[in-house]
PDB file of C-alpha atoms and ligand atoms in Angstrom:
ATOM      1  CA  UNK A  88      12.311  62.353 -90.194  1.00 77.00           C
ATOM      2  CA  UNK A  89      10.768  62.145 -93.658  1.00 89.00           C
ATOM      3  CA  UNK A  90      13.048  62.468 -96.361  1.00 95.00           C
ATOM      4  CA  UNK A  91      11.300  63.333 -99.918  1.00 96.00           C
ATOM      5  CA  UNK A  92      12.672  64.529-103.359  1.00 97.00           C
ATOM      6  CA  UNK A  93      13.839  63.805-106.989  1.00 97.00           C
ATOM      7  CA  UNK A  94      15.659  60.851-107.755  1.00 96.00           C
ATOM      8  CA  UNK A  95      19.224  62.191-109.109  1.00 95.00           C
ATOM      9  CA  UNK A  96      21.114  58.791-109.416  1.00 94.00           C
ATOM     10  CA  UNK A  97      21.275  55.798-108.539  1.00 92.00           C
ATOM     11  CA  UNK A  98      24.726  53.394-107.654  1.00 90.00           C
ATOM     12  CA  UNK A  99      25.920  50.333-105.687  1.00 86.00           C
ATOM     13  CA  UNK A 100      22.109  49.545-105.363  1.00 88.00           C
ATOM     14  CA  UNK A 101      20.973  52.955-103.758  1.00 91.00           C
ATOM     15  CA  UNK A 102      18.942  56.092-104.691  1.00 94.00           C
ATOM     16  CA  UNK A 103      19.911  59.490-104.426  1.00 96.00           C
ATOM     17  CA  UNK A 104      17.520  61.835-104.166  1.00 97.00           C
ATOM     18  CA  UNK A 105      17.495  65.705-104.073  1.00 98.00           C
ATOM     19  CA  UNK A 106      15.963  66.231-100.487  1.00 98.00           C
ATOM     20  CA  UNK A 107      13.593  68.718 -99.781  1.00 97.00           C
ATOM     21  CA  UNK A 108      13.376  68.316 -96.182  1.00 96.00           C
ATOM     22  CA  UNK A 109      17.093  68.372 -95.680  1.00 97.00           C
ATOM     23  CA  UNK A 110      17.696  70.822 -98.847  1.00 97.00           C
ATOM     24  CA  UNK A 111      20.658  69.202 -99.833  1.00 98.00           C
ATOM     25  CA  UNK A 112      21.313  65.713-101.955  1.00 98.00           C
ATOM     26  CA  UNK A 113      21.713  62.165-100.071  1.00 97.00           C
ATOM     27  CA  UNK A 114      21.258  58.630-100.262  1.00 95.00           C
ATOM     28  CA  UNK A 115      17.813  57.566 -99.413  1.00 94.00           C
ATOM     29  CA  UNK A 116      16.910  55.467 -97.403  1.00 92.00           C
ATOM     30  CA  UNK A 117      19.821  57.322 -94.978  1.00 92.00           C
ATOM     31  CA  UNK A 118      21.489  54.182 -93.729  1.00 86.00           C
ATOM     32  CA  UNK A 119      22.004  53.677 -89.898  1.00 83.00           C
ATOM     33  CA  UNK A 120      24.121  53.990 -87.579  1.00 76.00           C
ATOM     34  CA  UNK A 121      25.494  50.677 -86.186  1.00 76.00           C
ATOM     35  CA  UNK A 122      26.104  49.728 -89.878  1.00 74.00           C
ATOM     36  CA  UNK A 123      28.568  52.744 -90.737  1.00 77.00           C
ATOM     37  CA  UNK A 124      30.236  52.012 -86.941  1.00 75.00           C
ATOM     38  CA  UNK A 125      31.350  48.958 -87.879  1.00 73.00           C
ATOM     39  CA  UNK A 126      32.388  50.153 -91.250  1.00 72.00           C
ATOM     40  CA  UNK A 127      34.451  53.522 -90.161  1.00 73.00           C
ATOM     41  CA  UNK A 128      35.903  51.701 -87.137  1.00 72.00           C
ATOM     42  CA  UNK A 129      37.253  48.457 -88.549  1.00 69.00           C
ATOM     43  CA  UNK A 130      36.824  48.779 -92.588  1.00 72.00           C
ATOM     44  CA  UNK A 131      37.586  52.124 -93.801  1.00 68.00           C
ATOM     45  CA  UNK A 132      40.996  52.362 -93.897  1.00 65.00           C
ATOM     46  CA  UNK A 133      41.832  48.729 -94.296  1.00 70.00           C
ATOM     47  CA  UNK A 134      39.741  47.474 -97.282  1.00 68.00           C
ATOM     48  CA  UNK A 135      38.046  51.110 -98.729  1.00 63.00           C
ATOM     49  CA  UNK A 136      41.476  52.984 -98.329  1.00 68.00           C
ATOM     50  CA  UNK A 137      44.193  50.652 -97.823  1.00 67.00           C
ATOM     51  CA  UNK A 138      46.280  52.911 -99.813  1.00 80.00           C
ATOM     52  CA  UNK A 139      45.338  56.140 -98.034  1.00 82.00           C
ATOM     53  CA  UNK A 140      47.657  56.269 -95.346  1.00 87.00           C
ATOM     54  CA  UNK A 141      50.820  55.696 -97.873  1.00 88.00           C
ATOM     55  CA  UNK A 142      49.539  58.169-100.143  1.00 90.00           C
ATOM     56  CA  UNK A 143      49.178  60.895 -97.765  1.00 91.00           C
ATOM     57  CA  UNK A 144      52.929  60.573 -96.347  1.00 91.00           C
ATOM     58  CA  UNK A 145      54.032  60.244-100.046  1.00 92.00           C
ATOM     59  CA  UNK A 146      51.749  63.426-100.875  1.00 95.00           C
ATOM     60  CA  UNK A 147      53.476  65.277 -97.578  1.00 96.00           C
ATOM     61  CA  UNK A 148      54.679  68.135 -99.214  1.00 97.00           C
ATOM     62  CA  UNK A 149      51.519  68.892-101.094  1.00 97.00           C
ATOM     63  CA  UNK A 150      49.334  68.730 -97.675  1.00 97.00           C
ATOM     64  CA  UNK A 151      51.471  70.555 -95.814  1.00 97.00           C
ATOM     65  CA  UNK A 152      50.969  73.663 -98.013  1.00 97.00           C
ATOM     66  CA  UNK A 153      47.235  72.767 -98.384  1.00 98.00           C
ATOM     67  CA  UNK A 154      46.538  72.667 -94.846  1.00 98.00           C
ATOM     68  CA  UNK A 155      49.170  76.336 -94.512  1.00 98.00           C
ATOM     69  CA  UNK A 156      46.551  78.243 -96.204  1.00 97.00           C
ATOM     70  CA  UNK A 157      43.821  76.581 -94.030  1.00 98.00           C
ATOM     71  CA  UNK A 158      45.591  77.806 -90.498  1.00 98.00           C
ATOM     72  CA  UNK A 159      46.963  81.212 -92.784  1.00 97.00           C
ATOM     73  CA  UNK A 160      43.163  82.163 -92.861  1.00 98.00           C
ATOM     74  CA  UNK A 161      42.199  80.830 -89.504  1.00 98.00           C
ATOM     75  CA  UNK A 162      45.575  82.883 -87.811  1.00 98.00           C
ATOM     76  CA  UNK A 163      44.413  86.027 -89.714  1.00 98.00           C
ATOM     77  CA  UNK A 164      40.914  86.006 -89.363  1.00 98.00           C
ATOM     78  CA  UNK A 165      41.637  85.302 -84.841  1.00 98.00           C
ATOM     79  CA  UNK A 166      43.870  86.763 -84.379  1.00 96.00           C
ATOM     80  CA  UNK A 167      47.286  86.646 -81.504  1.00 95.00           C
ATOM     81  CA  UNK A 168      46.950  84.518 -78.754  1.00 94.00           C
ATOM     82  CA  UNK A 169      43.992  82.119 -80.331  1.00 98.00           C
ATOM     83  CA  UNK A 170      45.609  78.879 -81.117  1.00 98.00           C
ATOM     84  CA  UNK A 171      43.365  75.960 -80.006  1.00 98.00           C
ATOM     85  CA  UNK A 172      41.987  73.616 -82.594  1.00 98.00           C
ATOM     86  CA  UNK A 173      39.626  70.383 -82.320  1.00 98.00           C
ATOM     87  CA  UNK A 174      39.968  68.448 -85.931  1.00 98.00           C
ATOM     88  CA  UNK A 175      36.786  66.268 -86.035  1.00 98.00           C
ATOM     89  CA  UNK A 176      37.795  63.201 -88.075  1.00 97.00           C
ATOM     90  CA  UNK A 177      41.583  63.557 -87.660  1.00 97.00           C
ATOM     91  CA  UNK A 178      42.513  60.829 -89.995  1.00 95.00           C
ATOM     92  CA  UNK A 179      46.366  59.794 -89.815  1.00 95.00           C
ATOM     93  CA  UNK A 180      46.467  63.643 -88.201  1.00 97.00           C
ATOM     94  CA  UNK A 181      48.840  65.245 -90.310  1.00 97.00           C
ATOM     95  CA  UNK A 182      46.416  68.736 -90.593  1.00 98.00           C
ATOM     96  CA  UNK A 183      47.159  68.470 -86.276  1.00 98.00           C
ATOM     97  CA  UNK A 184      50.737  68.286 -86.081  1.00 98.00           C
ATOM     98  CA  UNK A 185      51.005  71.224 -89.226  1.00 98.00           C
ATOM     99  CA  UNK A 186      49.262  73.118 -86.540  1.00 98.00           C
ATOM    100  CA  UNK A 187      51.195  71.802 -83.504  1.00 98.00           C
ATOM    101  CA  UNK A 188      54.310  73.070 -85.467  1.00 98.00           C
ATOM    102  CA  UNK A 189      52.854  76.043 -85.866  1.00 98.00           C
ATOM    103  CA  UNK A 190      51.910  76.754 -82.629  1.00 98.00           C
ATOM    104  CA  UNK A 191      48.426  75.532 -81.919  1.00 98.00           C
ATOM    105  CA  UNK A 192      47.329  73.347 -79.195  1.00 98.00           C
ATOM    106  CA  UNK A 193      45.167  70.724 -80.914  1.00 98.00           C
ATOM    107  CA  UNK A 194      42.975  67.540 -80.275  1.00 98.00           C
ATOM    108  CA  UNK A 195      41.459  65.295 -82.516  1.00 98.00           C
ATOM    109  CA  UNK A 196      39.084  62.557 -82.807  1.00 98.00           C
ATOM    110  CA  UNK A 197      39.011  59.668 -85.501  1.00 95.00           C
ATOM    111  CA  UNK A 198      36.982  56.711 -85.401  1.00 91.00           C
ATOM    112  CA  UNK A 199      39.560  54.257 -87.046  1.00 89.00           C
ATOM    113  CA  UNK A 200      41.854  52.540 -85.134  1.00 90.00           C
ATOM    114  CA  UNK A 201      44.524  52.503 -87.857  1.00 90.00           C
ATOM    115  CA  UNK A 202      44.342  56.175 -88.579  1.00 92.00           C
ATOM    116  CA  UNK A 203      43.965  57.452 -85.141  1.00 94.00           C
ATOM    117  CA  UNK A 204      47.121  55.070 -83.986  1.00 94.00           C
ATOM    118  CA  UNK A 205      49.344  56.228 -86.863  1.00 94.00           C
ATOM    119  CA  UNK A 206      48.037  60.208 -85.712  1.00 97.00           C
ATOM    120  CA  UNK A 207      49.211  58.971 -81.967  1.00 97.00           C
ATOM    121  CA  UNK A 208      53.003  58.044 -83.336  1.00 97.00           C
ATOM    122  CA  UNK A 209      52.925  61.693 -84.744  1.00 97.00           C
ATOM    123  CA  UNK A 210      52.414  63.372 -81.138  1.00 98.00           C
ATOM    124  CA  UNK A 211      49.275  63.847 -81.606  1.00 98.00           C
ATOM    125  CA  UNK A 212      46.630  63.760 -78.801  1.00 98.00           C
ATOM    126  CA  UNK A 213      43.630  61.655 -80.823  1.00 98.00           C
ATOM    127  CA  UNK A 214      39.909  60.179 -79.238  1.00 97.00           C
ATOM    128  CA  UNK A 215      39.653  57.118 -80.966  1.00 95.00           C
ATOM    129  CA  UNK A 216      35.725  57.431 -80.876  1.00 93.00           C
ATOM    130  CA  UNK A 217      33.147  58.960 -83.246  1.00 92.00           C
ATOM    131  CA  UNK A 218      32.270  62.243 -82.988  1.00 96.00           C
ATOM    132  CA  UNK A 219      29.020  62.764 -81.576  1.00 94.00           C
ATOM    133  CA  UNK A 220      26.786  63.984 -78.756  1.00 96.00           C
ATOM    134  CA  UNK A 221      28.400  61.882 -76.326  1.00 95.00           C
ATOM    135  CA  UNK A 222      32.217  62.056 -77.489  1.00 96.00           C
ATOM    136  CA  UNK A 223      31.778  65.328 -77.192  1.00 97.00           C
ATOM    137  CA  UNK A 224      30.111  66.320 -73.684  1.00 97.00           C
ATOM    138  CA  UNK A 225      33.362  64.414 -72.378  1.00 96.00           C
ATOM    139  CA  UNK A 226      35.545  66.895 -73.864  1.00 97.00           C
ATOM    140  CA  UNK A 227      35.685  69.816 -71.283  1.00 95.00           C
ATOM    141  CA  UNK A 228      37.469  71.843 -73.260  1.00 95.00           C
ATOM    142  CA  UNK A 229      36.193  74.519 -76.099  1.00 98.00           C
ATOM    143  CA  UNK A 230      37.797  75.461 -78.885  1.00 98.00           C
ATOM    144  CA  UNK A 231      38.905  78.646 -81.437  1.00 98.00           C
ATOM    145  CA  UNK A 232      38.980  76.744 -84.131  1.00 98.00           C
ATOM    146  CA  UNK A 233      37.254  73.559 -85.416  1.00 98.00           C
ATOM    147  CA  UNK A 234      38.271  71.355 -88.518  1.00 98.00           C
ATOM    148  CA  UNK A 235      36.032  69.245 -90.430  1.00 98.00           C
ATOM    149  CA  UNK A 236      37.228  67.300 -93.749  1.00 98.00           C
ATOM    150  CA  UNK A 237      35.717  65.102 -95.681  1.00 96.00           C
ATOM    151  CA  UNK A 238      33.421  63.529 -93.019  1.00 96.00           C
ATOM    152  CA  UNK A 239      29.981  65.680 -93.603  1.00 98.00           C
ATOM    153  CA  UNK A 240      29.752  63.234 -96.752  1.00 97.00           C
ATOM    154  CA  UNK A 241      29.644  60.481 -94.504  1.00 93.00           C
ATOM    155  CA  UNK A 242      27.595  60.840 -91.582  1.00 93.00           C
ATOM    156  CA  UNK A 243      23.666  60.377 -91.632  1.00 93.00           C
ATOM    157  CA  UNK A 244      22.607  63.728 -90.066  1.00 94.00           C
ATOM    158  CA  UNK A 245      25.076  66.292 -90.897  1.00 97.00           C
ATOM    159  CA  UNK A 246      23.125  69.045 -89.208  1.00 97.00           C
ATOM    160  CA  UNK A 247      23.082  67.405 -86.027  1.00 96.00           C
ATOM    161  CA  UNK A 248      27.052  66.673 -85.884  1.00 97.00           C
ATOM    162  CA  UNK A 249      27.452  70.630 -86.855  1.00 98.00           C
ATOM    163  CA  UNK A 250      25.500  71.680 -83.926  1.00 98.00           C
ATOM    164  CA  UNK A 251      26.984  69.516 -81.782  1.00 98.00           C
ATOM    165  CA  UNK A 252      30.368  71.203 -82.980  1.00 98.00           C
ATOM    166  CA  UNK A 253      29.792  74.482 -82.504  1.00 98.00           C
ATOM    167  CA  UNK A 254      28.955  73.504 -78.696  1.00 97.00           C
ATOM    168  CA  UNK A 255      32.416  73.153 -78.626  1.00 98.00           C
ATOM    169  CA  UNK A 256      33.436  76.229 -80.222  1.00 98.00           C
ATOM    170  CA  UNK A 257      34.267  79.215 -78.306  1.00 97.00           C
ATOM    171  CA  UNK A 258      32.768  83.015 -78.901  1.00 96.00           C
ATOM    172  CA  UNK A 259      33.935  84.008 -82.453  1.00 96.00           C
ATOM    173  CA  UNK A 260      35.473  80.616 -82.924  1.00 98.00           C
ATOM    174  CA  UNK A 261      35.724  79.559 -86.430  1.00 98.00           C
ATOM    175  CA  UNK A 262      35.320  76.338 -88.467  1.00 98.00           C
ATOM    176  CA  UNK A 263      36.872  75.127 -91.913  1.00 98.00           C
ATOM    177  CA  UNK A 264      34.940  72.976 -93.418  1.00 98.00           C
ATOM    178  CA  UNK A 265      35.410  71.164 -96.377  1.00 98.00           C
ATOM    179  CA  UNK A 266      33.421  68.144 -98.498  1.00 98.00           C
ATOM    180  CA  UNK A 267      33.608  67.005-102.206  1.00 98.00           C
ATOM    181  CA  UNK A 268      31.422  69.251-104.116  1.00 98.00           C
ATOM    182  CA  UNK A 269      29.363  67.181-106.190  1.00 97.00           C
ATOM    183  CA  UNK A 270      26.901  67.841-109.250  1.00 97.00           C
ATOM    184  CA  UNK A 271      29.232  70.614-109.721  1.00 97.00           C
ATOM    185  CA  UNK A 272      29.125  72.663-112.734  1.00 97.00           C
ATOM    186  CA  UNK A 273      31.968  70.489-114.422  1.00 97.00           C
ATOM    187  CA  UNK A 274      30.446  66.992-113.558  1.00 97.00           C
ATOM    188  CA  UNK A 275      27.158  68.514-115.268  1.00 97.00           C
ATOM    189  CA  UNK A 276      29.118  69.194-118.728  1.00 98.00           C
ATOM    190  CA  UNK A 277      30.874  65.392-118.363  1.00 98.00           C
ATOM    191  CA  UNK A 278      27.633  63.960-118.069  1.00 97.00           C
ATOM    192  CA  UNK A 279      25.822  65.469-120.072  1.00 97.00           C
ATOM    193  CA  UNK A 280      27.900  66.452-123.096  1.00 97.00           C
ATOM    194  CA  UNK A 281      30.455  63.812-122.923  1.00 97.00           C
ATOM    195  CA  UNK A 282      28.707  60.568-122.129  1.00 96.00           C
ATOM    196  CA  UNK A 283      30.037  59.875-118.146  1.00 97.00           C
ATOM    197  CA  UNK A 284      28.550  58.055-115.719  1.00 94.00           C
ATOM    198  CA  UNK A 285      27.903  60.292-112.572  1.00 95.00           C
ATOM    199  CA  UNK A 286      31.046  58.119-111.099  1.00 94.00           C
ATOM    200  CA  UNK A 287      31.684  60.764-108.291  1.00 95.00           C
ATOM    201  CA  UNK A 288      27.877  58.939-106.621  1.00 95.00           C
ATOM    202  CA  UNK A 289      29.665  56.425-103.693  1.00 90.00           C
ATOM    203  CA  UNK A 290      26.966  55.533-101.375  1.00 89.00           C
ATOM    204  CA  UNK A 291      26.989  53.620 -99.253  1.00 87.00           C
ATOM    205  CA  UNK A 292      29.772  55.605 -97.936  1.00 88.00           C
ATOM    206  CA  UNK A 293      29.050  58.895 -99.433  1.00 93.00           C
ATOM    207  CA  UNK A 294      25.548  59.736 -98.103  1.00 96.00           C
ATOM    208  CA  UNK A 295      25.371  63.176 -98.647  1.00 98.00           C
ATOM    209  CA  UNK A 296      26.315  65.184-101.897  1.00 98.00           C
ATOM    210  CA  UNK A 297      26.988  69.321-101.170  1.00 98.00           C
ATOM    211  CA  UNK A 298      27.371  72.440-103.511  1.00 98.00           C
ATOM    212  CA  UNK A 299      28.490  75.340-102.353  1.00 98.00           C
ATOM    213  CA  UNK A 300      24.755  76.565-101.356  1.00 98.00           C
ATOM    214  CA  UNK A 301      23.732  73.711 -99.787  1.00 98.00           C
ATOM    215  CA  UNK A 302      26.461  73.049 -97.737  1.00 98.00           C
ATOM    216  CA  UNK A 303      26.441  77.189 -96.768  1.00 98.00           C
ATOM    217  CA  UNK A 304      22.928  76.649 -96.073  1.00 98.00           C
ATOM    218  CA  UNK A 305      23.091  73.863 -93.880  1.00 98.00           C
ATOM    219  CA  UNK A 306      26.365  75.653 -91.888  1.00 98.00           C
ATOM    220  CA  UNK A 307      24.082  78.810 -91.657  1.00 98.00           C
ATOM    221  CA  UNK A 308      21.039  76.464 -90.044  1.00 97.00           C
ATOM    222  CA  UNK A 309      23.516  74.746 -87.504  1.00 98.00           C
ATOM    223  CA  UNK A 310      24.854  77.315 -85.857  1.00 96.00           C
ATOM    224  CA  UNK A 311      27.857  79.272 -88.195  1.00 98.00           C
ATOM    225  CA  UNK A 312      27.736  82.440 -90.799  1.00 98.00           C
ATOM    226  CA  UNK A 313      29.797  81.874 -93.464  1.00 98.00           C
ATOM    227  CA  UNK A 314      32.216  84.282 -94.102  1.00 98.00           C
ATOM    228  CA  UNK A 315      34.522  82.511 -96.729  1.00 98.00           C
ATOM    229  CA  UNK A 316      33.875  80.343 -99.835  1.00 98.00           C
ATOM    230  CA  UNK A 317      37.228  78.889-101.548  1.00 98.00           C
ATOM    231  CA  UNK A 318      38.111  75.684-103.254  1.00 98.00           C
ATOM    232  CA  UNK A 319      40.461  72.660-104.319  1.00 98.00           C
ATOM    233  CA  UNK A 320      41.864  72.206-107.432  1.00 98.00           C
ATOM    234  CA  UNK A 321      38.898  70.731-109.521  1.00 98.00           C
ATOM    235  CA  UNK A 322      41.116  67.510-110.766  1.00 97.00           C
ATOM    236  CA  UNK A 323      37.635  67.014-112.804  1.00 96.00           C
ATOM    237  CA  UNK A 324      39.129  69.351-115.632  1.00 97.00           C
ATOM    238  CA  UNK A 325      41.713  66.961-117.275  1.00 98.00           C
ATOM    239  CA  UNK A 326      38.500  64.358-117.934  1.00 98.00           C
ATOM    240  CA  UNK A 327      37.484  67.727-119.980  1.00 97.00           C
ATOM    241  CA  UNK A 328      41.224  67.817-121.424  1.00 97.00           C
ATOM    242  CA  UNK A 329      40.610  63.746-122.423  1.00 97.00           C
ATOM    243  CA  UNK A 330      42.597  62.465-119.748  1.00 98.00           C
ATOM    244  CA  UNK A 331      40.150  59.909-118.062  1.00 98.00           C
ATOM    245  CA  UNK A 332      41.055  58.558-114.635  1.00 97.00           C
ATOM    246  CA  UNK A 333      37.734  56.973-113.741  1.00 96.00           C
ATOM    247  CA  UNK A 334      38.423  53.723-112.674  1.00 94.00           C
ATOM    248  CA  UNK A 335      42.223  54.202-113.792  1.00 96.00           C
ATOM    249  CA  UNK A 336      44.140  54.566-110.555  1.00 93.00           C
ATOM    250  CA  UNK A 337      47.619  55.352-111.983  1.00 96.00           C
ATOM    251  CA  UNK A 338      46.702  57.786-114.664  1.00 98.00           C
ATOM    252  CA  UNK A 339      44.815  59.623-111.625  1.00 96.00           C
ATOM    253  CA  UNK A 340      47.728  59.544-109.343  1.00 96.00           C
ATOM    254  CA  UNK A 341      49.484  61.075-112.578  1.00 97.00           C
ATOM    255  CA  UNK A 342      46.434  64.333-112.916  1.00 98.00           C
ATOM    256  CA  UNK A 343      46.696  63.945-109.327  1.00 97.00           C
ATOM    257  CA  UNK A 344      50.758  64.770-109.471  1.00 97.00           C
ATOM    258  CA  UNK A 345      50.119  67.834-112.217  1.00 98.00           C
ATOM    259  CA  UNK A 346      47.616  69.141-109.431  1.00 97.00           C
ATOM    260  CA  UNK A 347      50.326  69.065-106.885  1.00 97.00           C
ATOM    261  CA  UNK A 348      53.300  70.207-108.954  1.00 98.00           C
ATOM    262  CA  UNK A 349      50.651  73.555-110.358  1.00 97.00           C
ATOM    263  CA  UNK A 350      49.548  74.430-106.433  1.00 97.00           C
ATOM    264  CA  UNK A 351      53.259  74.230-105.470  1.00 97.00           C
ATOM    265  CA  UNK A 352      54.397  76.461-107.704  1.00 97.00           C
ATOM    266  CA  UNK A 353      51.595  78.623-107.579  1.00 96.00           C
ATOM    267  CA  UNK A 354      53.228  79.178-103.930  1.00 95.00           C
ATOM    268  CA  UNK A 355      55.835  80.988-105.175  1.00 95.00           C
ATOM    269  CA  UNK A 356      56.094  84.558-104.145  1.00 92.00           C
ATOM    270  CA  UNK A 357      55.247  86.275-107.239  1.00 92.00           C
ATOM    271  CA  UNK A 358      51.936  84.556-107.997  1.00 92.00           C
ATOM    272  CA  UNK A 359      50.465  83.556-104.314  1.00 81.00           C
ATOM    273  CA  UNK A 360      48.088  86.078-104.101  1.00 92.00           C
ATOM    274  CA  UNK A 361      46.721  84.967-107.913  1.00 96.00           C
ATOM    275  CA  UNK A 362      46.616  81.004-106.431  1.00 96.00           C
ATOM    276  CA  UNK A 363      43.814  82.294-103.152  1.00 95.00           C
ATOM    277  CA  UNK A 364      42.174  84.581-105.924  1.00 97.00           C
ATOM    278  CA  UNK A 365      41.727  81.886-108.678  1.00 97.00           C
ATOM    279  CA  UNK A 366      40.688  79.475-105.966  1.00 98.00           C
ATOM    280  CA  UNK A 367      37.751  82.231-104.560  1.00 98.00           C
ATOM    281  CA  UNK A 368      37.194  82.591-108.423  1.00 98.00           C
ATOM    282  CA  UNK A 369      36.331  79.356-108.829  1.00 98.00           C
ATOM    283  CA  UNK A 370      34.177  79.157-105.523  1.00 98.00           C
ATOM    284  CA  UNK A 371      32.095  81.570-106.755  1.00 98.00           C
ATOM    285  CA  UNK A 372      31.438  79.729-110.375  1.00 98.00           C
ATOM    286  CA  UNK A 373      30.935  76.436-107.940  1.00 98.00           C
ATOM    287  CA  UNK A 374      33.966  74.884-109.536  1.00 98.00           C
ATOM    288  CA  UNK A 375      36.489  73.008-106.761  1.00 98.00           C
ATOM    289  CA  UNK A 376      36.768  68.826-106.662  1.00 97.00           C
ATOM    290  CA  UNK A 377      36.623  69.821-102.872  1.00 98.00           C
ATOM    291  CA  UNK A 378      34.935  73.263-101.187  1.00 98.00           C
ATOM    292  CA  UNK A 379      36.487  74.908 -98.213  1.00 98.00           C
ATOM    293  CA  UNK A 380      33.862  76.781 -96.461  1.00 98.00           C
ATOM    294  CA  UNK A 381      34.670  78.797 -93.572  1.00 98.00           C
ATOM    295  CA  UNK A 382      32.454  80.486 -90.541  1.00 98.00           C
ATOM    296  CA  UNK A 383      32.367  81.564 -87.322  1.00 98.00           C
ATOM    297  CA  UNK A 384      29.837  80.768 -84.686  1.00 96.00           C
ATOM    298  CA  UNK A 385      26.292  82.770 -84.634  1.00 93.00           C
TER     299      UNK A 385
HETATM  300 ZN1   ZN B 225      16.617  64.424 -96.309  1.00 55.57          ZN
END
C-alpha cells in the first residue's frame, strides 16, 4: 500500500505525514513488523515503561473507577445476561479482573511477557501472543464485548487488527476503544501560541496519531458504528495553566495526581452525572488527552 500526504512533524528521525490513503496521521515509512515484535515482546515494558507496572498498582484506585464507567456503559448499553469480554492488549490486566469482579467472563491477550505474567498472578486468563489474524482464529470463542486501549497507536495497520476484532465479536457486540488523541485542539494552541514542541509525536512507537474523526472513521470502515464519543481528562490543560511537565516526570505525576483526585471526586453522588456530561462535552469540542470511542458491530 501507498501511503501519501503532508508532512506534519517530524521526531526521533521519522516523518509524520497526514495520510490520504489511510485518512488518518502516521509515521511514514510504517515500520515493520518483526522490528515492533521484538520491541513489544521483550522491550516495552522493561526499558520504554519500566515504571508502568508500579504506577498502575499505585494509581489502583483511579483505574478502577476509570475502567467502572467503561463496563457501566458496556452493562447498560447489553444488557442482562451479556458478560463476556476479550481485552486486546491486556497489559498487567487490571481492566480484566475489574470485570471478573464484576461479573464478566474475560480473556485477554498481551504480547509482553512481563505484563501478561503479572495479569496471570491476578487470575486472569492472558495469550501471551500478539493479536492478529492468527492469534485470533485459535480463539474459538466470540465475544459481547471487546476492549482495545492504547494499542491502535502502535500497530502498523490499524484497520486490519479492527476487522480482525470484530470477527470475534458476537451480533450487537460492542467495542471500547480508546487511543491518545493527538493534534487535538489544545496541542494546536501550545504549539502554536505558546512556543511547544509537538512533544506528544513518539514514533517509532507511536505510529499512528487519531482525532476523534479519524479514529470514528476508521471504526466505521472496519466493521463498527459508533454510537458513543467520550473522553479522558485532557492533562494537556495545566501546560495552558503554566505548569509544564514535558520532559519533567515528577511535576507530571503531580498534574497527573490533581487529575485523579478531580475524577474521584467528581464520583460523588451529587455531581456524577455532570463528570459523563463534561467528558461527552469535551468529546464533542475534540478535547480528551485520551478518546473513548464506543460501537457495536455493523
Ligand atoms: Zn497511510
Amino acid at each position: 500500500m501507498t501511503h501519501t500526504g503532508n508532512v506534519v512533524g517530524n521526531a526521533n528521525g521519522y516523518g509524520v505525514i497526514d495520510c490520504t490513503e489511510c485518512g488518518f496521521i502516521h509515521m511514514d515509512p510504517v515500520p515493520g513488523s518483526a522490528e515492533l515484535d521484538r520491541v513489544y515482546a521483550e522491550e516495552y515494558y522493561r526499558d520504554e515503561k519500566p515504571l508502568f507496572i508500579e504506577r498502575v498498582m499505585e494509581d489502583l484506585d483511579w483505574w478502577r473507577s476509570v475502567y467502572d464507567d467503561r463496563l457501566d456503559f458496556l452493562e447498560s448499553r447489553l444488557g442482562d445476561g451479556r458478560r463476556s469480554i476479550l481485552d486486546i492488549g491486556s497489559g498487567p490486566g487490571y481492566f480484566l479482573k475489574r470485570g471478573m469482579e464484576r461479573g464478566w467472563s474475560a480473556l485477554g491477550i498481551e504480547p509482553s511477557r512481563q505484563a501478561s505474567a503479572h495479569a496471570m498472578t491476578l487470575g486472569v486468563e492472558v495469550i501471551n501472543g500478539f493479536f492478529n489474524k492468527e492469534t485470533a482464529s485459535g480463539i474459538k470463542r466470540r465475544f459481547d464485548a471487546l476492549h482495545i486501549s492504547e494499542v491502535l497507536e502502535h500497530v502498523p495497520e490499524p484497520g486490519a487488527l479492527l476487522r480482525t476484532a470484530a470477527g470475534l465479536l458476537s451480533d450487537g457486540g460492542v467495542i471500547c476503544c480508546v487511543v491518545p488523541n493527538d493534534f487535538s485542539p489544545v496541542q494546536k494552541v501550545l504549539t502554536d501560541r505558546l512556543g511547544f514542541a509537538p512533544y506528544w509525536l513518539a514514533p517509532p512507537h507511536h505510529i499512528n496519531y487519531f482525532s476523534f474523526e479519524s479514529l470514528s472513521a476508521l471504526l466505521e470502515r472496519s466493521g463498527f458504528r459508533v454510537i458513543k464519543r467520550t473522553s479522558m481528562f485532557p492533562i494537556d490543560l495545566f501546560l495552558l495553566m503554566g505548569d509544564n511537565y514535558v520532559g519533567n516526570d515528577s511535576l507530571g505525576r503531580e498534574c497527573h495526581a490533581r487529575r485523579k483526585r478531580l475524577d474521584l471526586l467528581l464520583n460523588e453522588p451529587g455531581l456524577a452525572g455532570f463528570k459523563k456530561d463534561m467528558y461527552e462535552l469535551m468529546a464533542r469540542h475534540g478535547i480528551g488527552r485520551e478518546m473513548v470511542i464506543y460501537g457495536v458491530k455493523a
